[in-house]
Short mmCIF file of N, CA and C in Angstrom, two decimals:
data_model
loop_
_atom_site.label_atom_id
_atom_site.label_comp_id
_atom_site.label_asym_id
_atom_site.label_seq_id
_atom_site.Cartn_x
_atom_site.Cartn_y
_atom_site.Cartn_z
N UNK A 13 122.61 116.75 130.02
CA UNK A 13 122.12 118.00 129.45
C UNK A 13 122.12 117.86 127.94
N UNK A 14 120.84 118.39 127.61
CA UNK A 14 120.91 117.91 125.69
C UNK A 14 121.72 119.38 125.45
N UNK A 15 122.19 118.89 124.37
CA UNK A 15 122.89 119.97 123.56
C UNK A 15 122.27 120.71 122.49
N UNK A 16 121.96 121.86 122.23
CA UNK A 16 122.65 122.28 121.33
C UNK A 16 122.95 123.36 119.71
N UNK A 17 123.10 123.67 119.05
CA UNK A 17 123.89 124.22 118.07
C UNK A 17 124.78 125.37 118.95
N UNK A 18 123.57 126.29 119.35
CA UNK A 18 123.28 127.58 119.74
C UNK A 18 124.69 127.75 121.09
N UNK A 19 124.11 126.72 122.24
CA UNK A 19 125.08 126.42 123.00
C UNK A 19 126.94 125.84 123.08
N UNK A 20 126.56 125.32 121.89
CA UNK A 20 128.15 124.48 121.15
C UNK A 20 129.07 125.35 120.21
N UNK A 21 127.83 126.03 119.52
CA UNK A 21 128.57 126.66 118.49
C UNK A 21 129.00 125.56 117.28
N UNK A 22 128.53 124.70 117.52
CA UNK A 22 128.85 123.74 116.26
C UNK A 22 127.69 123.20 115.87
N UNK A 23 127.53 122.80 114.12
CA UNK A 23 126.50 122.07 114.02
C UNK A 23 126.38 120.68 114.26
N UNK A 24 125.23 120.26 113.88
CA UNK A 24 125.48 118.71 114.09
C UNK A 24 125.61 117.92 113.23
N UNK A 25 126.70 118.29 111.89
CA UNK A 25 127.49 117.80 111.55
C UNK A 25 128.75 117.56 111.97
N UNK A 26 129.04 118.77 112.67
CA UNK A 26 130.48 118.91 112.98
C UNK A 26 130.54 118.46 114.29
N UNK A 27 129.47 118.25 114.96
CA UNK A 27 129.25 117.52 116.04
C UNK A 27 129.69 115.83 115.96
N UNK A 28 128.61 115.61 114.79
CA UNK A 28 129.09 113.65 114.86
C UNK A 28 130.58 114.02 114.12
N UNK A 29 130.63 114.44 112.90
CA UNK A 29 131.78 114.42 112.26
C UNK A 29 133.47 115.53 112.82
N UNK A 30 133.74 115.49 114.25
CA UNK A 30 134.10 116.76 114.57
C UNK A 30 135.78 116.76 113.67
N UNK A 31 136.43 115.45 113.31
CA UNK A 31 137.94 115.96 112.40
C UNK A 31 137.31 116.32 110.94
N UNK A 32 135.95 116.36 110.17
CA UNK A 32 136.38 116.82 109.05
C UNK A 32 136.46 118.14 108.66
N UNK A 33 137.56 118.44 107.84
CA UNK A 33 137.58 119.56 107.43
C UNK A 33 136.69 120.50 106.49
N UNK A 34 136.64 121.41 106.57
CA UNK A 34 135.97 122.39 105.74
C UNK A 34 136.63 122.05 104.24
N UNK A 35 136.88 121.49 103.51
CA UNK A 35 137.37 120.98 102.01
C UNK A 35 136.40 120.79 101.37
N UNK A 36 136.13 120.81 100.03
CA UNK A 36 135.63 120.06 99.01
C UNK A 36 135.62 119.02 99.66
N UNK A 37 136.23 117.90 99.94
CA UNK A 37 135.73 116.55 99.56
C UNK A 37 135.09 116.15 101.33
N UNK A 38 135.27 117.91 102.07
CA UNK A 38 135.41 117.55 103.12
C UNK A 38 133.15 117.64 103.10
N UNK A 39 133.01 119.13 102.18
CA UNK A 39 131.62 118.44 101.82
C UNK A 39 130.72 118.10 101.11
N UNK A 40 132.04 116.94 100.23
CA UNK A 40 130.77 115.99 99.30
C UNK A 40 130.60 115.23 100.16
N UNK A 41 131.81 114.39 101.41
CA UNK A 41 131.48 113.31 102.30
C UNK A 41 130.10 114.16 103.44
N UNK A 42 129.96 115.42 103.58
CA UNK A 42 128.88 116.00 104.51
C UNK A 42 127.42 115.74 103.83
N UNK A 43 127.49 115.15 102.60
CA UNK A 43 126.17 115.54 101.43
C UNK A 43 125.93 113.76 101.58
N UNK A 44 127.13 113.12 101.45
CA UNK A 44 127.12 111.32 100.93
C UNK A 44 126.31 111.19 102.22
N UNK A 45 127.24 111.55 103.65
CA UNK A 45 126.95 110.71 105.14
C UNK A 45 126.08 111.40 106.08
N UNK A 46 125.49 112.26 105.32
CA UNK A 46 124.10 112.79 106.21
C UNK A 46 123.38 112.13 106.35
N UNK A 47 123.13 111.59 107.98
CA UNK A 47 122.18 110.48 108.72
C UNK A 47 122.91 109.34 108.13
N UNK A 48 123.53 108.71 107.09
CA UNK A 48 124.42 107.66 106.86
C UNK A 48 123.19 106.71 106.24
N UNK A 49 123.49 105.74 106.15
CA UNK A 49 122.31 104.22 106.45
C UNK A 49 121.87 103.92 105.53
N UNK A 50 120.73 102.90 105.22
CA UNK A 50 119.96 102.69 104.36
C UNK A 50 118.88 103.79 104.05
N UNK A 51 118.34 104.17 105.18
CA UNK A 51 117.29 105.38 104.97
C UNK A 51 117.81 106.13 104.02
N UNK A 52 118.95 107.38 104.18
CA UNK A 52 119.48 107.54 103.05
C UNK A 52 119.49 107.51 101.72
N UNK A 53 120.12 106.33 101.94
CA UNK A 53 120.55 105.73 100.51
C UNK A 53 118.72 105.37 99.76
N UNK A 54 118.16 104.73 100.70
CA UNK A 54 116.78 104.38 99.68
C UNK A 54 116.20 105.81 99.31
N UNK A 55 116.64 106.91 99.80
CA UNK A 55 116.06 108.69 99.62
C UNK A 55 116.71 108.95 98.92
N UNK A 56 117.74 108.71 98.29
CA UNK A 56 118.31 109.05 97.65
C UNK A 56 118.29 108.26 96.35
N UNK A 57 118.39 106.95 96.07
CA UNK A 57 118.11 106.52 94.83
C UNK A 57 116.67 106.58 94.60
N UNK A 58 115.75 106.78 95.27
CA UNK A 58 114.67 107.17 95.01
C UNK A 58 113.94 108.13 94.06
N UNK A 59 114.97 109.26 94.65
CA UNK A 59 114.87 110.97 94.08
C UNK A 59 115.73 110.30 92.81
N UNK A 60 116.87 110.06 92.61
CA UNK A 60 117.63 109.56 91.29
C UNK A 60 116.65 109.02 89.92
N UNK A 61 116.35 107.90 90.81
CA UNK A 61 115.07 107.26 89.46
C UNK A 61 114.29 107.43 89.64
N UNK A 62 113.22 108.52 90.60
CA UNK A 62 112.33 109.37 89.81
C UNK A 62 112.79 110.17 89.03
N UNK A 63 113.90 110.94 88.95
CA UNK A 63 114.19 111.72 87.84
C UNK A 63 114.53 111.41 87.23
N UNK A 64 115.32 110.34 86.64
CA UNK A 64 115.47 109.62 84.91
C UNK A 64 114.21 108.86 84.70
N UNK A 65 113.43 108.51 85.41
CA UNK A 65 112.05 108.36 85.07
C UNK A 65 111.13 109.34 84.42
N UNK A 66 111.02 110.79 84.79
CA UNK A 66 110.85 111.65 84.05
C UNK A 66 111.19 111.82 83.11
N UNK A 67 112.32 112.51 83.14
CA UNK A 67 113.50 112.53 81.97
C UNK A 67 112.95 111.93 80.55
N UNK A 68 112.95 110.37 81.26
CA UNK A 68 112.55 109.14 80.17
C UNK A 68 110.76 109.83 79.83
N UNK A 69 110.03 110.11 80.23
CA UNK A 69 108.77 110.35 80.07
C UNK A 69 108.71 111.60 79.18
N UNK A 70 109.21 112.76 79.37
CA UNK A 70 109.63 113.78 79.05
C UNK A 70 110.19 113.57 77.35
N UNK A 71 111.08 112.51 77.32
CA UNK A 71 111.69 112.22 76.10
C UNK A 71 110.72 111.49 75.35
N UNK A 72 110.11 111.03 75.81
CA UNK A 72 108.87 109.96 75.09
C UNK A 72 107.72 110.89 74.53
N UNK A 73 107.17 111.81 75.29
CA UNK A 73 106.34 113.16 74.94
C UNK A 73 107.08 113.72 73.75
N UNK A 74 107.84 113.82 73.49
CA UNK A 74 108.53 114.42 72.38
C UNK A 74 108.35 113.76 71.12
N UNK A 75 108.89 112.59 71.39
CA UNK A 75 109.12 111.73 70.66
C UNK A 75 108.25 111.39 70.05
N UNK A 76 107.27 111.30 70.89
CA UNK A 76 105.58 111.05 70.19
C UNK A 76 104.81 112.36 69.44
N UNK A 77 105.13 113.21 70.08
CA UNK A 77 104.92 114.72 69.28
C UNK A 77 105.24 114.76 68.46
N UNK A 78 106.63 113.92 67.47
CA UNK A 78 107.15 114.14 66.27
C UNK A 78 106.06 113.57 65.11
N UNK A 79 105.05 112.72 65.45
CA UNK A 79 103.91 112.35 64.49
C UNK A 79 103.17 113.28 63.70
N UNK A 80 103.68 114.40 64.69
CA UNK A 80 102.91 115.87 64.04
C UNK A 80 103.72 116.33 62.98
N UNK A 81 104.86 116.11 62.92
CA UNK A 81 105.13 116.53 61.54
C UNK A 81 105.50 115.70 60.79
N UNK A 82 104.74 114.50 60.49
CA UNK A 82 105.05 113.32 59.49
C UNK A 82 105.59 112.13 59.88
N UNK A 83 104.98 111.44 59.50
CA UNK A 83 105.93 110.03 59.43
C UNK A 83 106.86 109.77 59.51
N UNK A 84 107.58 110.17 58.56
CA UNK A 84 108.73 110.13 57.94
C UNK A 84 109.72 110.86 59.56
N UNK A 85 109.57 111.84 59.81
CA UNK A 85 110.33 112.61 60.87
C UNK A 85 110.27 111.48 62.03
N UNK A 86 108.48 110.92 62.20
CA UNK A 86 108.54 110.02 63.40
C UNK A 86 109.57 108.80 63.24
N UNK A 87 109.80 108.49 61.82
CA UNK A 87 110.09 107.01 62.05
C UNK A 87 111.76 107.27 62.14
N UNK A 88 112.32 108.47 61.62
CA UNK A 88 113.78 108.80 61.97
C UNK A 88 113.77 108.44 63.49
N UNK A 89 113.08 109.77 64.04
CA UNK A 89 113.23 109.94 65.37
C UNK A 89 113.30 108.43 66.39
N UNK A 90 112.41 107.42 65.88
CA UNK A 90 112.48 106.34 66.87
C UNK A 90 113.17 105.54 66.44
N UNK A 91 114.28 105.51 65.06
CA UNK A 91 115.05 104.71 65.16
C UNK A 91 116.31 104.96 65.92
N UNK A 92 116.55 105.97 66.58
CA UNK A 92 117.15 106.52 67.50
C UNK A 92 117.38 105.54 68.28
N UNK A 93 115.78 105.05 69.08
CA UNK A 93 116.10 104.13 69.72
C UNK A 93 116.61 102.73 69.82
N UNK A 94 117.23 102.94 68.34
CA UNK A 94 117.28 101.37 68.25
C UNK A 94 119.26 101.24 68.37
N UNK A 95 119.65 102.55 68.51
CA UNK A 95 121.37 102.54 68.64
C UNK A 95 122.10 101.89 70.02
N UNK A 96 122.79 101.09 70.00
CA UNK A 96 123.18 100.70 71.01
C UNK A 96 122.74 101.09 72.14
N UNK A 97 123.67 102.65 72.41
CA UNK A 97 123.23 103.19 73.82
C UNK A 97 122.01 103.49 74.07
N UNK A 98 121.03 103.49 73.55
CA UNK A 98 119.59 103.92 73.63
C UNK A 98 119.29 102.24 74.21
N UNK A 99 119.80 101.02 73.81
CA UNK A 99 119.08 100.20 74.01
C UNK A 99 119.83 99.68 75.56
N UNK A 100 120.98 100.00 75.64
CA UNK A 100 121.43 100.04 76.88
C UNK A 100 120.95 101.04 78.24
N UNK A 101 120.56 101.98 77.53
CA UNK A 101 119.45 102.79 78.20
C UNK A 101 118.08 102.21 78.76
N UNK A 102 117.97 101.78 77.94
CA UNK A 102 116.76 100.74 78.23
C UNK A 102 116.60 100.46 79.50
N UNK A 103 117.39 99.11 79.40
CA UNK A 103 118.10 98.36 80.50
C UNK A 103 118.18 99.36 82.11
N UNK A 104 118.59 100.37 81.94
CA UNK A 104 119.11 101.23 83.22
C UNK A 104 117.78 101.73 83.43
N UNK A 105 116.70 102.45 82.40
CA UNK A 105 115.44 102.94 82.40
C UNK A 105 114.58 101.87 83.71
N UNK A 106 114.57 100.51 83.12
CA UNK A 106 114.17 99.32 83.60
C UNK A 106 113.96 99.03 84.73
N UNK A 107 115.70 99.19 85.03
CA UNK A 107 116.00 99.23 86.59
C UNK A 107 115.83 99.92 87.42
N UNK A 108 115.86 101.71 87.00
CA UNK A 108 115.15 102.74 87.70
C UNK A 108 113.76 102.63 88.03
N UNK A 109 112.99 101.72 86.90
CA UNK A 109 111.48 101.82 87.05
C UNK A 109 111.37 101.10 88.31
N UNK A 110 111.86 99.60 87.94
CA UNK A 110 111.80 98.53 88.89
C UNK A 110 112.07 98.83 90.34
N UNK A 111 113.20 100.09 90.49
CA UNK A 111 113.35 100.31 91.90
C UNK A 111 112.38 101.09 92.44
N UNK A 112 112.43 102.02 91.87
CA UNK A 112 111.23 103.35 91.93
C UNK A 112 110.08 102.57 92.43
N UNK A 113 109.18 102.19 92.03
CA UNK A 113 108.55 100.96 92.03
C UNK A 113 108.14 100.35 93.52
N UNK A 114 109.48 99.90 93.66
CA UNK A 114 109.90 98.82 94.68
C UNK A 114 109.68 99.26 95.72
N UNK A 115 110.89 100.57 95.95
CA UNK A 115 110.76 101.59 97.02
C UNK A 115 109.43 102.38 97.91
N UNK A 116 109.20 102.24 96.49
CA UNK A 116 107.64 103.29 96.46
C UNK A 116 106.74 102.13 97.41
N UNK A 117 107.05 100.98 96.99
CA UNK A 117 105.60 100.13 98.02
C UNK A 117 106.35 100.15 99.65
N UNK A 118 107.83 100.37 99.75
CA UNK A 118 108.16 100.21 100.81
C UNK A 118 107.42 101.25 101.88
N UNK A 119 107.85 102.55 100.80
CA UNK A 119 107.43 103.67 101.63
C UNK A 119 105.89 103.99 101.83
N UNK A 120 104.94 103.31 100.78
CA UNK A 120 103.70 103.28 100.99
C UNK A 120 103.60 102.20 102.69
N UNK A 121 103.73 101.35 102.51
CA UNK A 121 103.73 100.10 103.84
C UNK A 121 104.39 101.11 104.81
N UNK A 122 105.55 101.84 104.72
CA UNK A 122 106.03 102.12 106.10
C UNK A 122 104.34 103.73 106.69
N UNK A 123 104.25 104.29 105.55
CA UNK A 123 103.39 105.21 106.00
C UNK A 123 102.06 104.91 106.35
N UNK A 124 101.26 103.58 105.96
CA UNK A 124 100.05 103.13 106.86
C UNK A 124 100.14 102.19 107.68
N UNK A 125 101.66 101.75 107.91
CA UNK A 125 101.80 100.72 109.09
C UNK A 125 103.10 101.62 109.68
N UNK A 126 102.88 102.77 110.46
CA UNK A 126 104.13 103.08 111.18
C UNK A 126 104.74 102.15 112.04
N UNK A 127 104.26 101.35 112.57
CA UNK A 127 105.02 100.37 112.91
C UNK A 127 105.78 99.63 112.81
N UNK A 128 106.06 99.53 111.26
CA UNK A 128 107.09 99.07 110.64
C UNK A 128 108.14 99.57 110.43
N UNK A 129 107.80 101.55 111.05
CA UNK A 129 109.55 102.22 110.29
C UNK A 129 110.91 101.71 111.54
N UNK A 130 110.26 100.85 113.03
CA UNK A 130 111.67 100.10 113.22
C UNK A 130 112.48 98.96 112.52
N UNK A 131 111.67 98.31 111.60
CA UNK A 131 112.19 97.65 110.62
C UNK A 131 112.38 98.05 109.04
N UNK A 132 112.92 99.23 109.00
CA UNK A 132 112.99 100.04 107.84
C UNK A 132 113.98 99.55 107.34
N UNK A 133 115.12 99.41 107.66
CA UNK A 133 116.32 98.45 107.43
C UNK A 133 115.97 97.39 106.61
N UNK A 134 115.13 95.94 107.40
CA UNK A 134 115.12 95.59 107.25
C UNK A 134 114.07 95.42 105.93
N UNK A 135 113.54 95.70 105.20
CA UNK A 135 112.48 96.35 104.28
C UNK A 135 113.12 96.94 103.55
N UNK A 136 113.71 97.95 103.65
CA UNK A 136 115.12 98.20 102.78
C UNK A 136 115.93 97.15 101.64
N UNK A 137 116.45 96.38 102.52
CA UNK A 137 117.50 95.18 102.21
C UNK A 137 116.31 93.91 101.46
N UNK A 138 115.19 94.17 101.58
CA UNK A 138 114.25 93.30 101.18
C UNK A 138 113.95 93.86 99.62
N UNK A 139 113.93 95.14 99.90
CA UNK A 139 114.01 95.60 98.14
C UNK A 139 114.96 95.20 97.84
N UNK A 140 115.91 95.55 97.96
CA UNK A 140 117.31 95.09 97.00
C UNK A 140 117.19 93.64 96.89
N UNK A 141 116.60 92.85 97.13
CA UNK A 141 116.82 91.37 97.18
C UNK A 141 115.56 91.72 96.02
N UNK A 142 114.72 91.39 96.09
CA UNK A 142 113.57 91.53 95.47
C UNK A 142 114.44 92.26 93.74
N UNK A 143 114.88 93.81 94.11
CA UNK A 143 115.23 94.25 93.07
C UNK A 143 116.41 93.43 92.24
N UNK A 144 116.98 92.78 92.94
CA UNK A 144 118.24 92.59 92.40
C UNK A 144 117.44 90.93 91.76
N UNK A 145 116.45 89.80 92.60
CA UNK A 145 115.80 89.11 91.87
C UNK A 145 115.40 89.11 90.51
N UNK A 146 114.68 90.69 90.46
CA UNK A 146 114.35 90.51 89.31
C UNK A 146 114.87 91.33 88.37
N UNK A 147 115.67 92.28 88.84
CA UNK A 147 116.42 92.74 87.34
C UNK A 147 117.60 92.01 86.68
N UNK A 148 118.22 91.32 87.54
CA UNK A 148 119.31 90.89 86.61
C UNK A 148 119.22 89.77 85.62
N UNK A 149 118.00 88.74 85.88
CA UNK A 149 117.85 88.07 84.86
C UNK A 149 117.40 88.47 83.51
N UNK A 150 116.52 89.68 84.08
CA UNK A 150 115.85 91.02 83.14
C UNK A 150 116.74 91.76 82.66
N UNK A 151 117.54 91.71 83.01
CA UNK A 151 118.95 93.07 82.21
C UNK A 151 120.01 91.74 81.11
N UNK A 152 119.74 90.74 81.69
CA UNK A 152 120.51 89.91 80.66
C UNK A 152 119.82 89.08 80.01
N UNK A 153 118.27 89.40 79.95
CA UNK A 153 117.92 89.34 78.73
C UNK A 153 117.78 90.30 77.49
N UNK A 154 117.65 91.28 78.10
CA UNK A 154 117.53 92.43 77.41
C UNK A 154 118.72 92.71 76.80
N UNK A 155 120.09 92.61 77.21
CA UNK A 155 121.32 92.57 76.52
C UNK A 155 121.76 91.53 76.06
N UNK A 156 120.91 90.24 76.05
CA UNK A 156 121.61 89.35 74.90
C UNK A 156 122.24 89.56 73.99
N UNK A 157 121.67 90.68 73.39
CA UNK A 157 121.92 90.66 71.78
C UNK A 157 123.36 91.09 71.41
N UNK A 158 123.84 91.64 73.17
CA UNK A 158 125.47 92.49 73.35
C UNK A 158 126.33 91.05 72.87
N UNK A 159 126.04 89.71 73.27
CA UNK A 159 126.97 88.53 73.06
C UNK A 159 126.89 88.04 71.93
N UNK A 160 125.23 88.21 71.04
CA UNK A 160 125.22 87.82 69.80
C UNK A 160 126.00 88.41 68.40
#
């Protein structure tokens, strides 16, 4: 007999998860382990670096807007970017793009080849290989200059 809420009285959180407690941490772990998995997690860093992708876009619109009131204001404003953490920013910008990116062709491929979302996993773990290929030689070039 399928189950359920209505009939149980429980949801189906409290269904898979039935010892956790009603606590704070009882639901940040209800927010982390919803559906669990890679699916997840790739929905979730997804939504992450699209939004410091914005963010970053958002800040750049500005930044470029400052031409409007002189030179002088623009060329303050972008030496901004030249302070450490801005350039370490970079770097993280990079990697958000690169995943964003990455993800994005996964989820394009899984939506005109449904056939592929039983190997979503595996496509998954293929970004991170891929991502992790190419950012880290890319993040330590870009921070050389931290050893120089």
């Amino acid at each position: 007999m399928p189950y359920n809420e209505q009939s149980t009285g429980k949801t189906h959180h409290q269904l898979v998860f039935p010892r956790e407690r009603r606590t704070t941490m009882g639901k940040i772990t209800k927010y982390i382990s919803y559906r669990g998995g890679e699916g997840q997690w790739s929905w979730l860093l997804h939504r992450i670096t699209g939004i410091g992708v914005f963010v970053f876009l958002l800040a750049h619109i500005i930044d470029t807007a400052m031409i409007g009131w002189g030179p002088k204001v623009y060329n303050e404003t972008i030496a901004i970017y030249r302070l450490p953490a801005f350039r370490v920013g970079e770097v993280v910008l990079a990697g958000a793009v690169l995943y964003h990116a990455l993800n994005g062709i996964r989820i394009i491929i899984m939506d005109f080849r449904p056939e592929t979302m039983t190997a979503q996993k595996k496509i998954f773990y293929a970004v991170v290989a891929i991502f992790i290929v190419i950012f880290v030689p890319a993040a330590i070039y870009m921070l050389a200059w931290v050893v120089k």
